[in-house]
Short mmCIF file of C-alpha atoms in Angstrom, two decimals:
data_model
loop_
_atom_site.label_atom_id
_atom_site.label_comp_id
_atom_site.label_asym_id
_atom_site.label_seq_id
_atom_site.Cartn_x
_atom_site.Cartn_y
_atom_site.Cartn_z
CA MET U 1 173.50 -0.62 66.54
CA ALA U 2 172.47 -1.64 63.05
CA SER U 3 173.41 0.83 60.27
CA GLY U 4 171.09 -0.41 57.54
CA PRO U 5 171.84 -0.29 53.84
CA ALA U 6 174.82 1.95 52.90
CA GLU U 7 174.90 4.25 49.81
CA THR U 8 174.28 2.05 46.82
CA THR U 9 172.55 1.98 43.45
CA GLU U 10 171.55 -1.65 44.10
CA LEU U 11 167.87 -2.36 43.37
CA ILE U 12 166.12 -3.47 46.61
CA PRO U 13 162.71 -5.01 46.79
CA PHE U 14 160.29 -3.01 48.98
CA GLU U 15 156.81 -3.49 50.59
CA HIS U 16 154.01 -0.91 51.05
CA ILE U 17 153.15 -0.63 54.73
CA THR U 18 150.28 1.19 56.50
CA LEU U 19 151.41 3.39 59.33
CA THR U 20 149.64 5.16 62.18
CA ARG U 21 149.14 8.14 59.90
CA GLY U 22 149.37 7.56 56.21
CA SER U 23 151.58 4.87 54.57
CA GLY U 24 155.19 4.17 53.89
CA TYR U 25 157.65 1.79 52.44
CA LEU U 26 159.50 -1.12 54.11
CA ILE U 27 162.95 -1.15 52.68
CA ASP U 28 165.55 -3.58 53.99
CA SER U 29 163.76 -3.72 57.46
CA TYR U 30 163.58 0.10 57.83
CA ILE U 31 160.55 2.34 57.19
CA TYR U 32 160.61 5.26 54.68
CA THR U 33 157.95 7.67 53.87
CA ARG U 34 157.36 9.74 50.81
CA LYS U 35 159.04 13.17 50.65
CA LEU U 36 158.08 14.28 47.15
CA THR U 37 157.62 12.94 43.57
CA HIS U 38 160.22 13.98 40.99
CA LYS U 39 159.57 13.01 37.38
CA ASP U 40 159.14 9.17 37.48
CA ARG U 41 160.57 8.67 40.89
CA ILE U 42 159.18 8.86 44.49
CA VAL U 43 161.77 10.33 46.68
CA VAL U 44 161.70 8.78 50.14
CA ARG U 45 163.48 9.30 53.48
CA CYS U 46 163.69 7.41 56.72
CA GLN U 47 160.67 8.17 58.95
CA GLU U 48 162.94 8.80 61.93
CA ARG U 49 163.28 12.60 62.01
CA LYS U 50 166.95 12.63 62.98
CA CYS U 51 167.93 9.96 60.46
CA HIS U 52 169.35 11.20 57.10
CA ALA U 53 168.97 7.90 55.22
CA LYS U 54 167.00 8.50 51.94
CA GLY U 55 166.52 7.22 48.51
CA TYR U 56 163.87 6.75 45.80
CA ILE U 57 161.28 4.35 44.46
CA ALA U 58 161.62 3.46 40.78
CA GLY U 59 159.18 0.96 39.52
CA SER U 60 158.93 -2.15 41.70
CA HIS U 61 162.29 -1.54 43.45
CA ALA U 62 163.95 0.97 45.75
CA VAL U 63 167.39 2.50 45.58
CA ILE U 64 169.04 3.90 48.69
CA THR U 65 171.24 6.90 47.85
CA HIS U 66 172.12 8.07 51.33
CA GLY U 67 172.34 5.12 53.81
CA GLY U 68 173.76 4.60 57.28
CA HIS U 69 170.90 4.47 59.78
CA THR U 70 171.72 5.78 63.29
CA HIS U 71 168.97 3.77 64.96
CA PRO U 72 167.91 0.13 65.08
CA ALA U 73 165.32 -1.16 62.69
CA PRO U 74 161.74 -0.95 64.06
CA ASP U 75 159.66 -3.87 64.98
CA VAL U 76 157.49 -4.21 61.93
CA ARG U 77 155.09 -6.58 63.71
CA ALA U 78 153.74 -3.74 65.94
CA ILE U 79 153.20 -1.61 62.90
CA ARG U 80 151.33 -4.39 61.01
CA PHE U 81 149.30 -5.00 64.19
CA ARG U 82 148.27 -1.27 64.33
CA ALA U 83 147.37 -1.41 60.72
CA GLN U 84 145.11 -4.48 61.17
CA LEU U 85 143.41 -2.60 64.18
CA ARG U 86 142.77 0.42 62.15
CA GLU U 87 141.17 -1.65 59.30
CA ALA U 88 139.18 -3.94 61.64
CA VAL U 89 137.63 -1.13 63.70
CA GLY U 90 136.27 0.49 60.66
CA GLU U 91 134.79 -2.63 59.13
CA GLU U 92 130.94 -2.76 58.87
CA ARG U 93 130.88 -6.38 60.29
CA ASN U 94 132.52 -5.06 63.47
CA VAL U 95 130.24 -2.04 64.04
CA ALA U 96 128.38 -3.79 66.90
CA LEU U 97 131.62 -4.61 68.75
CA SER U 98 133.28 -2.33 71.20
CA VAL U 99 136.77 -1.04 70.49
CA SER U 100 138.15 -3.28 73.25
CA GLU U 101 136.40 -6.34 71.64
CA VAL U 102 137.91 -5.49 68.24
CA TYR U 103 141.34 -5.20 69.84
CA ASP U 104 141.01 -8.64 71.47
CA GLN U 105 139.77 -10.10 68.26
CA VAL U 106 142.67 -8.83 66.08
CA LYS U 107 145.17 -9.73 68.78
CA SER U 108 143.96 -13.31 68.97
CA SER U 109 144.29 -13.69 65.25
CA PHE U 110 147.70 -11.97 65.16
CA MET U 111 149.05 -14.31 67.98
CA ARG U 112 148.55 -17.33 65.90
CA GLN U 113 151.85 -16.55 64.17
CA ALA U 114 153.53 -17.86 67.20
CA VAL U 115 154.09 -21.53 67.53
CA THR U 116 155.87 -22.08 70.83
CA VAL U 117 155.16 -20.57 74.27
CA ASP U 118 158.37 -18.53 74.12
CA GLN U 119 157.31 -17.14 70.73
CA MET U 120 153.96 -16.24 72.14
CA VAL U 121 155.58 -14.38 75.13
CA GLU U 122 157.92 -12.53 72.87
CA LEU U 123 155.37 -11.60 70.27
CA GLU U 124 152.87 -10.40 72.93
CA GLY U 125 155.58 -8.19 74.41
CA ALA U 126 156.15 -6.60 71.03
CA LEU U 127 152.51 -5.53 70.50
CA PRO U 128 151.11 -2.29 71.79
CA SER U 129 148.75 -2.56 74.76
CA ARG U 130 144.96 -1.79 74.46
CA ALA U 131 145.46 1.42 76.33
CA ASN U 132 148.11 2.57 73.96
CA VAL U 133 145.84 2.24 70.77
CA GLU U 134 142.35 2.77 72.11
CA ARG U 135 142.24 6.46 71.50
CA ALA U 136 143.40 6.01 67.87
CA MET U 137 140.86 3.31 67.46
CA HIS U 138 137.88 5.52 68.76
CA ARG U 139 139.20 8.25 66.37
CA ARG U 140 139.15 5.84 63.40
CA ARG U 141 135.62 4.68 64.36
CA SER U 142 134.44 8.25 64.39
CA GLU U 143 135.96 8.80 60.98
CA VAL U 144 134.17 5.77 59.59
CA LYS U 145 130.83 6.90 61.10
CA LEU U 146 131.17 10.28 59.45
CA THR U 147 131.90 8.77 56.08
CA SER U 148 128.96 6.33 56.44
CA ALA U 149 126.67 9.23 57.33
CA HIS U 150 127.72 10.99 54.12
CA THR U 151 127.19 7.83 52.14
CA ALA U 152 123.62 7.53 53.54
CA VAL U 153 122.91 11.13 52.60
CA ALA U 154 124.36 10.56 49.03
CA ALA U 155 122.27 7.40 48.55
CA ALA U 156 119.04 9.13 49.62
CA ALA U 157 119.96 12.04 47.36
CA ARG U 158 120.20 9.69 44.33
CA GLN U 159 116.90 8.09 45.21
CA THR U 160 115.15 11.28 45.15
CA GLY U 161 116.80 12.27 41.85
CA ARG U 162 118.78 15.05 43.35
CA ARG U 163 122.57 15.69 43.01
CA SER U 164 124.32 15.69 46.38
CA ASN U 165 127.55 17.58 47.04
CA THR U 166 129.81 16.19 49.81
CA PRO U 167 128.84 17.16 52.24
CA ALA U 168 125.84 19.13 51.43
CA THR U 169 126.04 22.93 51.83
CA PRO U 170 123.14 24.20 54.07
CA SER U 171 120.85 26.76 52.33
CA THR U 172 120.94 28.82 55.41
CA MET U 173 124.56 29.67 54.55
CA GLN U 174 123.54 32.19 51.97
CA ALA U 175 123.44 34.77 54.79
CA ASN U 176 126.52 36.18 56.30
CA LEU U 177 126.53 34.70 59.74
CA SER U 178 129.74 36.63 60.84
CA THR U 179 127.49 39.67 61.56
CA LEU U 180 126.09 37.77 64.62
CA ILE U 181 129.31 38.17 66.48
CA PRO U 182 129.85 41.82 67.91
CA PRO U 183 133.35 42.97 66.82
CA PRO U 184 134.42 43.89 70.37
CA GLU U 185 133.52 40.43 71.64
CA LEU U 186 135.26 38.73 68.67
CA LYS U 187 138.44 40.77 69.36
CA SER U 188 138.30 39.91 73.09
CA ILE U 189 137.92 36.24 72.38
CA VAL U 190 140.91 35.99 69.99
CA ARG U 191 143.17 38.16 72.15
CA ALA U 192 142.55 35.72 75.06
CA TRP U 193 143.40 32.75 72.79
CA LEU U 194 146.61 34.42 71.56
CA GLU U 195 147.66 35.44 75.08
CA GLU U 196 147.25 31.84 76.18
CA ASP U 197 149.56 30.70 73.38
CA ILE U 198 152.03 33.50 73.69
CA PRO U 199 152.20 34.47 77.50
CA SER U 200 155.71 36.06 77.11
CA PHE U 201 158.58 35.75 74.60
CA ASP U 202 158.02 34.27 71.15
CA TYR U 203 161.33 32.63 70.58
CA GLY U 204 160.35 31.11 67.26
CA GLY U 205 159.14 34.53 66.02
CA TYR U 206 162.64 35.92 66.71
CA VAL U 207 164.13 33.19 64.56
CA VAL U 208 162.11 34.06 61.42
CA GLY U 209 161.97 37.86 61.81
CA GLU U 210 159.71 40.36 60.24
CA LYS U 211 160.14 39.76 56.50
CA GLN U 212 156.98 39.67 54.59
CA GLU U 213 155.71 36.26 53.79
CA ARG U 214 152.70 34.51 52.16
CA ALA U 215 151.19 31.30 53.52
CA VAL U 216 148.62 29.01 52.04
CA LEU U 217 145.78 27.42 54.06
CA LEU U 218 145.29 23.80 52.81
CA GLY U 219 142.16 21.78 53.40
CA LYS U 220 143.44 18.27 53.83
CA SER U 221 140.29 16.37 54.54
CA GLN U 222 136.71 16.37 53.34
CA GLY U 223 134.27 18.71 55.23
CA VAL U 224 132.46 21.95 55.44
CA LEU U 225 134.42 25.07 55.90
CA ALA U 226 133.45 27.10 59.04
CA GLY U 227 135.10 29.53 61.48
CA VAL U 228 136.13 32.14 59.02
CA PRO U 229 135.40 35.20 61.29
CA PHE U 230 137.62 33.73 64.01
CA PHE U 231 140.46 32.95 61.61
CA ASN U 232 140.21 36.45 60.17
CA ALA U 233 140.19 38.09 63.60
CA ILE U 234 143.23 36.16 64.81
CA PHE U 235 145.40 37.30 61.90
CA GLU U 236 143.84 40.78 61.89
CA GLU U 237 145.01 41.04 65.55
CA LEU U 238 148.51 40.36 64.34
CA GLY U 239 148.49 42.69 61.49
CA CYS U 240 148.01 40.07 58.71
CA THR U 241 145.54 39.95 55.89
CA VAL U 242 143.53 36.85 54.71
CA GLN U 243 142.21 36.25 51.27
CA TRP U 244 139.75 33.40 50.85
CA ASN U 245 139.42 31.12 47.94
CA VAL U 246 136.40 29.24 49.39
CA SER U 247 133.42 30.79 50.95
CA GLU U 248 132.29 29.75 54.39
CA GLY U 249 129.76 26.84 54.36
CA SER U 250 131.20 25.43 51.16
CA SER U 251 132.30 21.82 50.81
CA LEU U 252 136.03 21.04 50.84
CA GLU U 253 137.68 18.29 48.73
CA PRO U 254 141.27 17.46 49.78
CA VAL U 255 143.83 18.71 49.05
CA CYS U 256 142.61 22.20 48.21
CA ARG U 257 143.86 25.77 48.66
CA VAL U 258 141.39 27.52 51.01
CA ALA U 259 142.92 30.85 51.68
CA THR U 260 146.18 32.84 51.65
CA VAL U 261 147.57 34.74 54.63
CA LYS U 262 150.00 37.71 54.08
CA GLY U 263 152.01 39.38 56.74
CA LYS U 264 155.26 39.41 58.69
CA ALA U 265 156.72 35.83 59.06
CA CYS U 266 156.73 36.18 62.86
CA HIS U 267 153.09 37.27 62.94
CA ILE U 268 151.85 34.61 60.59
CA LEU U 269 153.59 31.92 62.79
CA GLN U 270 152.22 33.40 66.02
CA GLY U 271 148.63 32.98 64.75
CA GLU U 272 149.11 29.72 62.82
CA ARG U 273 148.43 27.09 65.54
CA THR U 274 145.53 29.11 67.25
CA ALA U 275 143.85 29.79 63.96
CA LEU U 276 144.21 26.16 62.79
CA ASN U 277 142.86 24.79 66.18
CA CYS U 278 139.82 26.95 65.80
CA ILE U 279 138.99 26.41 62.20
CA ALA U 280 139.60 22.62 62.41
CA ARG U 281 137.05 22.28 65.27
CA VAL U 282 134.38 24.67 63.98
CA SER U 283 134.56 23.04 60.56
CA GLY U 284 134.19 19.65 62.21
CA ILE U 285 131.03 20.80 63.92
CA ALA U 286 129.63 22.34 60.79
CA THR U 287 130.37 19.12 58.85
CA VAL U 288 128.43 16.87 61.15
CA GLY U 289 125.64 19.40 61.30
CA SER U 290 125.46 19.73 57.46
CA LEU U 291 125.34 15.92 57.09
CA LEU U 292 122.46 15.62 59.70
CA THR U 293 120.58 18.53 58.13
CA GLU U 294 120.66 16.90 54.74
CA LEU U 295 119.65 13.60 56.26
CA ALA U 296 116.58 15.22 57.84
CA ARG U 297 115.83 16.77 54.48
CA GLN U 298 115.89 13.43 52.75
CA PHE U 299 113.38 12.15 55.29
CA ASN U 300 111.16 15.16 54.67
CA TRP U 301 111.23 15.97 58.42
CA SER U 302 110.41 19.61 59.05
CA GLY U 303 111.74 19.67 62.65
CA ARG U 304 114.99 21.13 63.95
CA ILE U 305 118.16 19.32 64.90
CA ALA U 306 119.92 21.11 67.77
CA GLY U 307 123.06 21.09 69.73
CA THR U 308 123.20 21.38 73.49
CA ARG U 309 124.98 23.48 76.24
CA LYS U 310 127.68 20.74 76.40
CA THR U 311 130.37 22.91 74.95
CA THR U 312 134.06 23.54 75.58
CA PRO U 313 134.73 26.20 78.22
CA GLY U 314 136.11 29.31 76.45
CA PHE U 315 135.16 28.07 73.01
CA ARG U 316 131.31 28.18 73.21
CA VAL U 317 130.91 31.08 70.74
CA ALA U 318 132.96 29.26 68.13
CA GLU U 319 131.18 25.95 68.63
CA LYS U 320 127.80 27.48 68.54
CA TYR U 321 128.73 29.33 65.38
CA GLY U 322 129.71 26.10 63.81
CA LEU U 323 126.24 24.64 64.45
CA LEU U 324 124.77 27.52 62.64
CA VAL U 325 127.10 27.07 59.64
CA GLY U 326 126.10 23.38 59.54
CA GLY U 327 122.47 24.38 59.41
CA VAL U 328 121.43 23.17 62.80
CA ASP U 329 119.90 24.84 65.86
CA THR U 330 122.29 26.13 68.62
CA HIS U 331 119.64 25.40 71.38
CA ARG U 332 119.96 27.78 74.31
CA TYR U 333 123.25 29.64 74.32
CA ASP U 334 123.66 29.82 78.10
CA LEU U 335 121.65 29.87 81.42
CA SER U 336 120.30 33.36 80.51
CA SER U 337 118.89 32.35 77.15
CA MET U 338 116.08 30.08 78.15
CA ILE U 339 114.84 28.54 81.40
CA MET U 340 115.41 24.78 81.26
CA LEU U 341 114.23 22.86 84.25
CA LYS U 342 116.09 19.58 84.74
CA ASP U 343 115.70 16.84 87.37
CA ASN U 344 117.87 18.71 89.88
CA HIS U 345 115.70 21.76 89.61
CA ILE U 346 112.49 19.78 90.01
CA TRP U 347 113.72 17.82 93.04
CA SER U 348 114.95 21.03 94.70
CA ALA U 349 111.71 22.93 94.01
CA GLY U 350 109.54 20.04 95.11
CA SER U 351 107.58 19.38 91.89
CA ILE U 352 107.31 20.22 88.18
CA THR U 353 104.37 22.54 88.88
CA GLN U 354 106.23 24.54 91.53
CA ALA U 355 109.37 24.70 89.50
CA VAL U 356 107.45 26.09 86.53
CA LYS U 357 105.64 28.62 88.73
CA ASN U 358 108.86 29.90 90.12
CA ALA U 359 110.37 30.24 86.66
CA LYS U 360 107.52 32.19 85.42
CA LYS U 361 107.91 34.78 88.09
CA VAL U 362 111.29 35.77 86.96
CA GLY U 363 111.24 34.78 83.23
CA GLY U 364 108.13 36.74 82.29
CA PHE U 365 106.40 36.58 79.09
CA SER U 366 109.60 36.81 76.91
CA THR U 367 111.46 33.68 78.17
CA LYS U 368 110.54 30.18 77.16
CA ILE U 369 110.43 27.47 79.69
CA GLU U 370 111.45 23.87 78.96
CA VAL U 371 111.09 20.92 81.26
CA GLU U 372 113.00 17.66 81.17
CA CYS U 373 110.65 14.78 81.53
CA ARG U 374 111.04 10.98 81.93
CA SER U 375 107.45 9.80 81.82
CA LYS U 376 103.99 10.75 80.48
CA GLU U 377 102.86 11.93 83.86
CA HIS U 378 105.79 14.32 84.14
CA ALA U 379 105.20 15.60 80.58
CA VAL U 380 101.53 16.22 81.14
CA GLU U 381 102.22 17.98 84.43
CA ALA U 382 104.78 20.25 82.73
CA ALA U 383 102.48 21.15 79.78
CA THR U 384 99.61 21.76 82.24
CA ALA U 385 101.77 24.06 84.38
CA GLY U 386 102.54 26.28 81.40
CA ALA U 387 105.89 24.93 80.00
CA ASP U 388 106.55 25.95 76.34
CA VAL U 389 108.74 22.95 75.60
CA VAL U 390 108.84 19.35 76.99
CA MET U 391 111.90 17.35 76.52
CA LEU U 392 111.47 13.63 76.30
CA ASP U 393 114.78 12.53 77.89
CA ASN U 394 116.30 9.20 77.18
CA PHE U 395 113.23 7.83 75.39
CA GLN U 396 113.44 5.05 72.79
CA ALA U 397 112.25 6.27 69.44
CA GLU U 398 109.06 4.22 69.45
CA ALA U 399 108.09 5.51 73.00
CA ALA U 400 108.94 9.08 72.08
CA HIS U 401 106.66 8.99 69.05
CA GLU U 402 103.82 7.49 70.96
CA LEU U 403 103.95 10.00 73.84
CA ALA U 404 104.58 12.94 71.47
CA ARG U 405 101.43 12.07 69.56
CA ASP U 406 99.38 11.95 72.81
CA LEU U 407 100.79 15.30 73.98
CA LYS U 408 100.09 17.07 70.71
CA GLN U 409 96.47 15.94 70.82
CA GLN U 410 96.00 17.51 74.20
CA PHE U 411 98.43 20.50 73.90
CA PRO U 412 98.61 21.42 70.23
CA GLN U 413 100.98 24.41 70.78
CA LEU U 414 103.47 22.43 72.91
CA LEU U 415 106.96 22.06 71.38
CA ILE U 416 108.34 18.46 71.95
CA GLU U 417 112.03 17.75 72.03
CA ALA U 418 113.74 14.33 71.98
CA SER U 419 117.06 14.04 73.50
CA GLY U 420 119.47 11.78 75.38
CA GLY U 421 121.56 8.87 73.89
CA ILE U 422 120.70 9.89 70.33
CA THR U 423 123.49 9.27 67.72
CA GLU U 424 124.05 9.72 63.99
CA ASP U 425 123.03 6.02 63.57
CA THR U 426 119.77 6.48 65.41
CA ILE U 427 118.68 10.08 64.77
CA SER U 428 116.49 9.27 61.74
CA THR U 429 114.33 7.01 63.86
CA TYR U 430 113.26 10.10 65.78
CA PHE U 431 112.12 12.05 62.71
CA GLY U 432 108.30 12.27 62.86
CA PRO U 433 105.33 14.56 62.64
CA ASN U 434 104.95 15.09 66.41
CA ILE U 435 108.61 15.56 67.39
CA ASP U 436 109.69 19.18 66.75
CA ILE U 437 113.27 19.05 67.88
CA VAL U 438 115.98 16.41 68.18
CA SER U 439 119.08 17.48 70.20
CA MET U 440 122.51 15.79 70.32
CA SER U 441 125.37 16.55 72.58
CA ARG U 442 127.67 14.71 69.89
CA LEU U 443 127.45 17.82 67.81
CA THR U 444 129.77 19.69 70.22
CA GLN U 445 131.36 16.71 72.03
CA GLY U 446 133.47 14.11 70.31
CA TYR U 447 133.12 15.35 66.78
CA ALA U 448 135.74 14.64 64.30
CA VAL U 449 137.97 17.67 63.33
CA ILE U 450 138.74 18.75 59.77
CA ASP U 451 142.44 18.63 58.85
CA PHE U 452 144.02 21.96 57.83
CA SER U 453 147.54 23.14 57.52
CA LEU U 454 149.16 26.50 56.97
CA LYS U 455 152.42 26.55 54.91
CA ILE U 456 154.63 29.51 53.94
CA GLN U 457 155.06 29.45 50.26
CA LYS U 458 158.57 29.11 48.78
CA GLU U 459 159.51 28.47 45.17
CA GLY U 460 160.15 24.77 44.43
CA ILE U 461 158.45 23.56 47.64
CA ASP U 462 155.09 21.83 47.46
CA PRO U 463 152.95 23.14 50.48
CA SER U 464 150.92 19.90 50.46
CA ASN U 465 153.94 17.89 51.45
CA PRO U 466 152.98 14.41 52.83
CA THR U 467 152.93 13.71 56.56
CA VAL U 468 156.24 12.36 57.98
CA ALA U 469 155.07 9.64 60.50
CA VAL U 470 156.84 9.19 63.70
CA ASN U 471 158.24 5.79 64.65
CA SER U 472 155.43 3.44 65.39
#
């Protein structure tokens, strides 16, 4: 097995290289990642966790101070290929291509390095398969879409002469939304989360003991902070205290110190992952919601953007809360919140008219009735039967506007919702005077999370230490 460069003060040329997460340095066929910066040097170490090889970057060369790799050099071709995939899937010229098509395009270009048949076979065997990189490519495309949405909002803000923060903070966030969640329910929710993560012994907690520690919550990607009540409740349940430097609904610019958690070391670590999982997801929802709310504002649309009931089992309260922090509507919370009659209800009841009649018997005057419609005839029947809201399901924007106009002329008090297949790229085409609500399942399905980390503070250690990438 190759040992790599031994301990030496020899100056070695290096190359910057893009990794699956972050970047690194290619030094003598081995990959190193940045550990910290000390004076005018960048201290680096081998990206393999169990390898102790390390050194530093000085100017345009590297010096290996502790060599002797215990593993073979990685195949850099696969790493370069992944980097090209990541770049290509985010390019504007490829936005109309599927992830699979981008993969095939990049692979075809990459394979031109091979001259002979044997070289082609060998190179193809070294590259990751489509299945192995598809998930990362979808994630990258989601990140690019989120950034593009923000760019559009910022551009619109400049055109109207207004200053735009990134992302915009919804005006509704002036109120304290945490009072919406009854304390007993909040306590019950976080207890269930903690019991799921710690069903019996906490071995790591025994290792660190009960000494008092202080940990800093770092915001490591751009977004809107949300989920504060859940984060607080998790650590409160464990006897810790949280002090916030940033208020909920505010914009985060990485890397920033968001909060400080104080308590016993074992208790901080017991709550760490559960709290981070929660706040990352709720902030992700609020970020998308905030961007879309600002987009609607720039188009002077007075309707409501809403989520759906397509939420994560056991996490609905948190996801719906994130929608509110983002300034969008939660839509109905559950089956008891509003009567929504979809195609299955209508087929089983026999007709829209009969379904609405049955619903009115039990819903009474206080519960709204919404009917999902796929045609003008269905929409008119629903409104005539007494539906409060008509959902135009899977209508193209032009068809939705045309039907909404006709319905409003005949039923002025009717609320009209557009839903189905609407994305961040197309939502603005549904903004119009006759459409009251635009709902998107994307708000609680497939959203990009916001990156946070929680690090115990120690003198001389930078809590914002860079990611150590695994071997690609």
